[in-house]
Coordinates of C-alpha atoms in Angstrom, one line a residue:
X1 CA 0.0 -0.1 -0.2
X2 CA 1.4 3.6 -1.2
X3 CA 2.5 5.6 1.8
X4 CA -0.2 9.1 2.1
X5 CA 1.0 12.1 2.6
X6 CA -0.2 15.6 3.7
X7 CA 0.4 18.0 1.7
X8 CA 3.2 20.3 2.1
X9 CA 3.2 23.8 1.0
X10 CA 5.3 27.3 0.6
X11 CA 3.4 29.3 3.1
X12 CA 6.1 32.7 2.1
X13 CA 9.0 34.4 1.0
X14 CA 11.8 37.1 1.4
X15 CA 14.2 38.5 -0.2
X16 CA 17.6 40.9 1.2
X17 CA 18.2 43.1 -1.5
X18 CA 21.6 45.2 -1.6
X19 CA 21.9 48.7 -1.1
X20 CA 24.3 49.4 -3.8
X21 CA 24.0 49.9 -7.5
X22 CA 26.8 48.9 -10.5
X23 CA 25.5 49.7 -13.2
X24 CA 27.0 48.1 -16.9
X25 CA 28.5 52.4 -17.8
X26 CA 30.4 52.3 -13.5
X27 CA 31.8 48.5 -14.4
X28 CA 32.3 49.3 -17.7
X29 CA 34.6 52.6 -16.8
X30 CA 36.3 50.6 -13.8
X31 CA 36.9 47.5 -16.1
X32 CA 38.4 49.4 -18.8
X33 CA 41.0 52.0 -16.3
X34 CA 42.4 48.2 -14.9
X35 CA 42.7 46.9 -18.3
X36 CA 44.7 49.8 -19.4
X37 CA 46.7 49.7 -16.5
X38 CA 47.4 46.3 -17.2
X39 CA 48.4 47.1 -20.9
X40 CA 50.9 50.3 -19.7
X41 CA 52.2 47.4 -16.7
X42 CA 52.9 44.4 -19.3
X43 CA 53.7 47.0 -22.1
X44 CA 57.1 45.5 -23.8
X45 CA 56.1 41.9 -23.3
X46 CA 52.5 42.6 -25.5
X47 CA 55.4 44.6 -27.3
X48 CA 56.6 41.5 -27.9
X49 CA 54.2 38.8 -28.6
X50 CA 54.9 37.9 -25.1
X51 CA 51.3 38.8 -23.4
X52 CA 47.9 39.2 -25.3
X53 CA 46.7 42.7 -24.7
X54 CA 43.5 43.3 -22.0
X55 CA 40.9 44.3 -24.7
X56 CA 37.6 47.1 -23.9
X57 CA 34.5 45.4 -22.7
X58 CA 31.8 47.8 -22.7
X59 CA 27.8 47.9 -22.4
X60 CA 26.9 47.4 -25.4
X61 CA 28.6 43.3 -25.1
X62 CA 27.0 42.8 -21.7
X63 CA 24.1 43.7 -22.5
X64 CA 23.8 41.4 -25.6
X65 CA 25.9 38.5 -23.6
X66 CA 23.7 38.3 -21.3
X67 CA 20.4 41.0 -20.8
X68 CA 22.2 42.3 -17.2
X69 CA 21.5 45.9 -17.4
X70 CA 22.8 46.3 -13.4
X71 CA 23.2 44.6 -10.1
X72 CA 22.5 44.7 -6.5
X73 CA 26.8 44.8 -4.9
X74 CA 27.3 45.0 -0.6
X75 CA 30.1 47.3 -1.5
X76 CA 30.9 48.9 -4.4
X77 CA 34.0 50.8 -3.8
X78 CA 36.0 48.3 -4.1
X79 CA 34.9 46.3 -7.3
X80 CA 35.6 49.5 -9.2
X81 CA 38.7 50.6 -7.9
X82 CA 40.9 50.2 -11.0
X83 CA 43.3 49.2 -8.4
X84 CA 41.3 46.2 -6.5
X85 CA 38.8 45.0 -9.1
X86 CA 37.1 43.3 -6.0
X87 CA 35.1 44.2 -2.3
X88 CA 36.1 45.1 0.6
X89 CA 34.1 43.8 3.7
X90 CA 35.4 44.9 7.3
X91 CA 36.6 41.3 9.3
X92 CA 34.0 40.4 11.8
X93 CA 35.2 38.7 15.2
X94 CA 33.8 35.8 15.8
X95 CA 31.4 37.3 18.4
X96 CA 29.8 39.4 15.1
X97 CA 27.0 37.9 12.9
X98 CA 28.5 37.3 10.6
X99 CA 28.1 39.2 6.8
X100 CA 26.4 36.2 5.2
X101 CA 24.2 35.6 8.9
X102 CA 23.4 38.7 8.5
X103 CA 21.2 38.6 5.3
X104 CA 20.0 35.8 5.4
X105 CA 18.3 36.3 8.5
X106 CA 16.9 40.2 6.7
X107 CA 15.7 37.7 4.1
X108 CA 14.4 35.1 6.3
X109 CA 12.7 37.7 9.3
X110 CA 10.6 38.7 5.6
X111 CA 9.8 35.0 5.1
X112 CA 8.0 35.0 8.8
X113 CA 6.3 37.4 8.4
X114 CA 4.7 37.2 5.1
X115 CA 3.8 33.0 6.6
X116 CA 2.9 34.3 9.8
X117 CA 4.4 32.5 11.6
X118 CA 7.9 33.5 14.2
X119 CA 11.5 32.1 14.4
X120 CA 10.0 30.4 17.1
X121 CA 8.0 27.6 14.4
X122 CA 10.4 27.3 12.9
X123 CA 12.5 23.6 13.3
X124 CA 14.9 23.3 10.8
X125 CA 16.9 26.0 8.6
X126 CA 18.4 24.5 5.8
X127 CA 21.1 27.1 4.0
X128 CA 22.1 27.0 1.0
X129 CA 24.6 28.7 -1.0
X130 CA 26.9 28.4 -4.2
X131 CA 29.6 29.8 -1.6
X132 CA 29.7 29.3 1.8
X133 CA 31.5 32.0 4.3
X134 CA 33.3 29.4 6.3
X135 CA 33.6 26.2 7.0
X136 CA 32.6 25.5 10.3
X137 CA 30.0 26.6 12.2
X138 CA 27.7 25.8 9.8
X139 CA 25.9 29.2 8.4
X140 CA 22.8 27.8 9.0
X141 CA 23.0 26.5 13.0
X142 CA 24.5 30.7 13.8
X143 CA 20.8 31.6 11.5
X144 CA 19.2 29.7 13.3
X145 CA 19.8 30.8 17.0
X146 CA 19.4 34.8 15.8
X147 CA 16.0 33.6 14.7
X148 CA 15.2 32.2 18.1
X149 CA 14.3 28.4 15.6
X150 CA 14.8 25.5 17.6
X151 CA 15.4 21.6 16.0
X152 CA 18.7 21.1 13.6
X153 CA 20.6 23.6 10.8
X154 CA 22.8 22.5 7.9
X155 CA 24.7 23.8 5.1
X156 CA 24.6 22.7 1.9
X157 CA 25.8 23.4 -2.1
X158 CA 25.1 22.2 -5.7
X159 CA 26.0 26.0 -7.3
X160 CA 23.4 27.2 -8.7
X161 CA 21.0 25.0 -7.9
X162 CA 21.3 24.7 -4.0
X163 CA 18.0 26.7 -3.5
X164 CA 15.5 23.6 -5.3
X165 CA 17.6 21.3 -4.3
X166 CA 17.6 22.9 -0.6
X167 CA 13.7 22.9 -1.3
X168 CA 13.4 19.2 -2.5
X169 CA 15.1 18.0 0.8
X170 CA 13.1 20.5 3.1
X171 CA 9.8 19.5 1.0
X172 CA 10.4 15.6 1.7
X173 CA 11.0 16.9 5.5
X174 CA 7.5 18.6 5.8
X175 CA 6.0 15.5 4.2
X176 CA 7.4 13.0 6.1
X177 CA 6.6 14.2 9.5
X178 CA 11.0 15.1 10.1
X179 CA 10.2 18.4 9.7
X180 CA 7.3 21.2 10.9
X181 CA 8.5 23.8 9.4
X182 CA 11.0 25.1 7.6
X183 CA 13.4 27.8 6.7
X184 CA 15.1 27.9 3.5
X185 CA 17.5 31.0 2.8
X186 CA 19.9 31.7 -0.5
X187 CA 22.3 34.0 1.3
X188 CA 24.8 34.9 -2.0
X189 CA 27.4 37.5 -1.9
X190 CA 28.2 36.6 -5.3
X191 CA 30.5 40.1 -5.3
X192 CA 33.4 37.4 -3.5
X193 CA 33.9 35.5 -5.9
X194 CA 33.3 36.7 -9.8
X195 CA 36.2 37.5 -11.2
X196 CA 36.4 41.1 -12.0
X197 CA 39.0 41.0 -14.0
X198 CA 37.4 38.7 -16.4
X199 CA 36.4 41.4 -19.6
X200 CA 34.3 37.6 -20.1
X201 CA 32.8 37.3 -16.7
X202 CA 32.7 40.3 -15.3
X203 CA 28.8 41.0 -15.7
X204 CA 27.8 37.9 -14.7
X205 CA 26.7 38.7 -10.6
X206 CA 25.1 40.3 -8.3
X207 CA 24.7 39.3 -4.5
X208 CA 21.1 38.6 -2.7
X209 CA 19.3 36.0 -0.4
X210 CA 16.3 34.8 -0.3
X211 CA 14.1 32.3 1.9
X212 CA 12.1 30.1 1.8
X213 CA 9.3 29.0 4.7
X214 CA 8.2 25.3 3.9
X215 CA 5.2 23.8 6.6
X216 CA 2.4 21.2 5.7
X217 CA -1.2 23.0 4.9
X218 CA -3.0 22.4 7.5
X219 CA -0.1 24.5 9.4
X220 CA -0.2 27.2 7.5
X221 CA -1.9 30.3 8.2
X222 CA 0.0 33.2 5.9
X223 CA -2.4 34.8 3.0
X224 CA -1.2 32.9 0.1
X225 CA -0.2 28.9 -0.1
X226 CA 1.3 27.2 -3.0
X227 CA 1.6 23.7 -2.6
X228 CA 4.1 21.5 -3.6
X229 CA 3.5 18.7 -6.2
X230 CA 6.4 17.2 -6.7
X231 CA 10.3 18.1 -7.0
X232 CA 12.7 16.6 -9.0
X233 CA 16.9 16.7 -9.1
X234 CA 19.9 15.6 -11.0
X235 CA 23.7 16.2 -11.9
X236 CA 25.5 15.5 -14.2
X237 CA 29.5 16.0 -13.9
X238 CA 30.7 18.5 -16.1
X239 CA 34.1 21.5 -15.6
X240 CA 32.1 23.9 -17.5
X241 CA 31.4 25.8 -14.9
X242 CA 33.9 25.8 -11.8
X243 CA 36.3 27.6 -9.0
X244 CA 38.9 25.9 -7.1
X245 CA 38.6 27.4 -3.9
X246 CA 38.9 25.4 -0.9
X247 CA 41.3 24.8 2.6
X248 CA 43.4 22.4 0.7
X249 CA 44.7 25.9 -1.3
X250 CA 47.5 26.7 0.6
X251 CA 48.7 22.6 1.6
X252 CA 49.3 23.1 -2.7
X253 CA 51.7 26.0 -2.3
X254 CA 49.3 27.3 -4.8
X255 CA 49.4 31.6 -5.7
X256 CA 46.0 32.7 -4.0
X257 CA 46.0 34.7 -7.2
X258 CA 45.1 32.3 -9.6
X259 CA 42.5 32.1 -11.3
X260 CA 40.8 28.6 -11.3
X261 CA 40.6 30.5 -7.5
X262 CA 37.1 31.9 -8.2
X263 CA 34.3 31.9 -10.9
X264 CA 35.7 30.3 -14.5
X265 CA 33.1 28.8 -17.5
X266 CA 33.6 27.6 -20.2
X267 CA 30.2 29.5 -21.6
X268 CA 29.4 28.7 -24.7
X269 CA 29.4 24.8 -23.8
X270 CA 27.0 25.1 -21.0
X271 CA 24.6 27.2 -23.0
X272 CA 24.4 25.5 -25.7
X273 CA 24.9 21.7 -23.8
X274 CA 22.6 22.8 -20.3
X275 CA 20.0 24.1 -22.5
X276 CA 18.2 20.9 -23.7
X277 CA 19.0 19.3 -20.7
X278 CA 16.9 21.9 -18.3
X279 CA 14.0 22.0 -20.7
X280 CA 13.9 17.6 -21.1
X281 CA 14.2 18.3 -17.1
X282 CA 11.9 20.5 -16.9
X283 CA 9.1 18.4 -19.9
X284 CA 9.7 15.3 -17.9
X285 CA 9.1 16.4 -14.9
X286 CA 5.8 17.3 -15.7
X287 CA 4.8 14.4 -17.6
X288 CA 5.1 13.0 -14.1
X289 CA 2.5 14.4 -12.6
X290 CA 0.0 14.2 -15.5
X291 CA 1.0 17.7 -16.7
X292 CA 2.1 19.3 -20.6
X293 CA 4.2 22.0 -20.2
X294 CA 1.2 24.1 -21.8
X295 CA -1.1 24.0 -19.1
X296 CA 1.7 26.1 -16.7
X297 CA 1.2 28.9 -16.4
X298 CA 4.7 30.6 -15.6
X299 CA 8.4 29.5 -15.1
X300 CA 10.1 31.3 -12.8
X301 CA 13.5 30.2 -14.0
X302 CA 17.5 30.0 -13.0
X303 CA 18.3 33.7 -13.7
X304 CA 21.8 33.2 -15.2
X305 CA 21.0 34.5 -19.1
X306 CA 18.3 35.5 -21.5
X307 CA 18.7 34.5 -24.5
X308 CA 19.2 30.6 -22.5
X309 CA 15.9 31.4 -20.8
X310 CA 14.3 32.1 -24.3
X311 CA 15.2 28.9 -25.6
X312 CA 14.6 26.7 -22.6
X313 CA 11.6 28.2 -22.8
X314 CA 10.5 27.5 -27.1
X315 CA 12.0 24.5 -26.2
X316 CA 8.9 23.7 -24.1
X317 CA 5.8 25.8 -24.9
X318 CA 7.1 25.4 -29.7
X319 CA 6.9 29.3 -29.4
X320 CA 8.2 33.0 -28.3
X321 CA 7.0 33.6 -24.9
X322 CA 7.5 36.9 -23.5
X323 CA 8.0 38.0 -19.1
X324 CA 3.8 36.8 -18.9
X325 CA 5.8 33.3 -18.7
X326 CA 8.7 32.4 -17.7
X327 CA 9.9 36.6 -15.7
X328 CA 13.6 37.7 -16.2
X329 CA 15.4 39.5 -13.0
X330 CA 18.4 39.3 -14.5
X331 CA 18.3 42.8 -16.2
X332 CA 17.9 44.6 -12.2
X333 CA 19.7 41.6 -10.3
X334 CA 22.2 40.0 -12.7
X335 CA 23.3 36.1 -12.1
X336 CA 22.2 35.8 -8.3
X337 CA 22.8 32.2 -8.2
X338 CA 21.2 29.5 -6.7
X339 CA 18.6 32.9 -5.1
X340 CA 17.3 33.3 -9.4
X341 CA 14.2 31.8 -9.5
X342 CA 13.1 32.4 -6.0
X343 CA 13.4 35.6 -7.3
X344 CA 11.7 35.7 -10.2
X345 CA 8.8 33.6 -7.9
X346 CA 9.3 36.1 -5.1
X347 CA 8.1 39.0 -7.5
X348 CA 5.9 36.8 -10.1
X349 CA 3.8 35.2 -9.0
X350 CA 1.1 37.7 -7.0
X351 CA -0.9 37.7 -10.6
X352 CA -1.6 34.2 -10.5
X353 CA -4.7 32.5 -9.6
X354 CA -6.2 29.7 -7.2
X355 CA -5.0 26.4 -9.9
X356 CA -2.0 27.8 -11.8
X357 CA 0.8 26.0 -11.6
X358 CA 3.8 26.9 -12.3
X359 CA 7.3 25.7 -12.1
X360 CA 10.5 27.1 -10.2
X361 CA 13.8 25.5 -12.0
X362 CA 17.3 26.5 -11.1
X363 CA 20.2 24.7 -13.5
X364 CA 24.5 25.4 -13.0
X365 CA 27.5 24.3 -12.0
X366 CA 27.6 20.2 -11.5
X367 CA 26.2 20.2 -14.1
X368 CA 23.1 19.8 -11.7
X369 CA 19.2 20.5 -12.6
X370 CA 16.4 21.0 -10.0
X371 CA 12.9 21.5 -10.1
X372 CA 9.8 22.5 -7.9
X373 CA 6.6 22.7 -9.6
X374 CA 3.6 23.9 -7.8
X375 CA 0.1 24.8 -7.0
X376 CA -1.5 27.9 -6.1
X377 CA -4.1 27.2 -3.9

């Protein structure tokens, strides 16, 4: 006899948005100044053919390549300093709340308010992010303490699919009875692991944090509830998106500024390989639930590249679809790693009516793909 599980809902979301904006024009100005400095510094090697000159970036290049027009960051001056080109964060003592926990708590409080809950109602905290601030203690446990939550907390990382992968863990914990009310937070301080000095990727990322409350439908008190109809995860190993930073670097006697110790990718390969994988993944998942892609009212997709999302949707619904079907937020937020699809869900669900179905889907390094099919109650 098949086990019967109670309905599980998303009852609240929250969004921390940093105070600083970097426009494409500001970013290009800083990058080009850095490139000019490097070309002057290495002029002899460039003239001798021993080194390639750095090429300028441009607003047109960025927007054509990605659809990104700006990004939010926690710290701006360091990123735009041609002599530095990465953020400047003040170190905090062990007796102070960490930066990642601070922004997660901000987003979590918004989600709790929307769900009509308090920190004391939470009995599990999952902190899922592309990069953690430290190895231990777990960020989730610090966030748990700051919110006054009970139960347990743990960190997890599946790069840009971290949020959807965490949602499945939360969904399974609630429907099995292991947890009653789970908080998933996705603090993405991407500015610290982006290589701002690389023309091919200097424009990609922005900082943000999202939060989601998952609980049983019969305990939900919020005004808006989205029943989770099912989740599906998949991974397939690839090195086309990679970051080799880790605790073993110093034991390898490596250059701490080596290029592979920040984000890098083979963008064209990623585009070519991930688009069909993501479209097939979503179609298969919907089929298991007895749904056709055209029956889905909205797709909240991973926000990495405008062209990628448009092609995924075209493969699913067989025609070009605008923001009404697959809303884009990357023009404002840029790529926010695991948080992108959650930002899209947070901002673009209010107009849907009871019974409407939607798909939250992420895809990224791993390769990893996660989908969460929901229905408004």
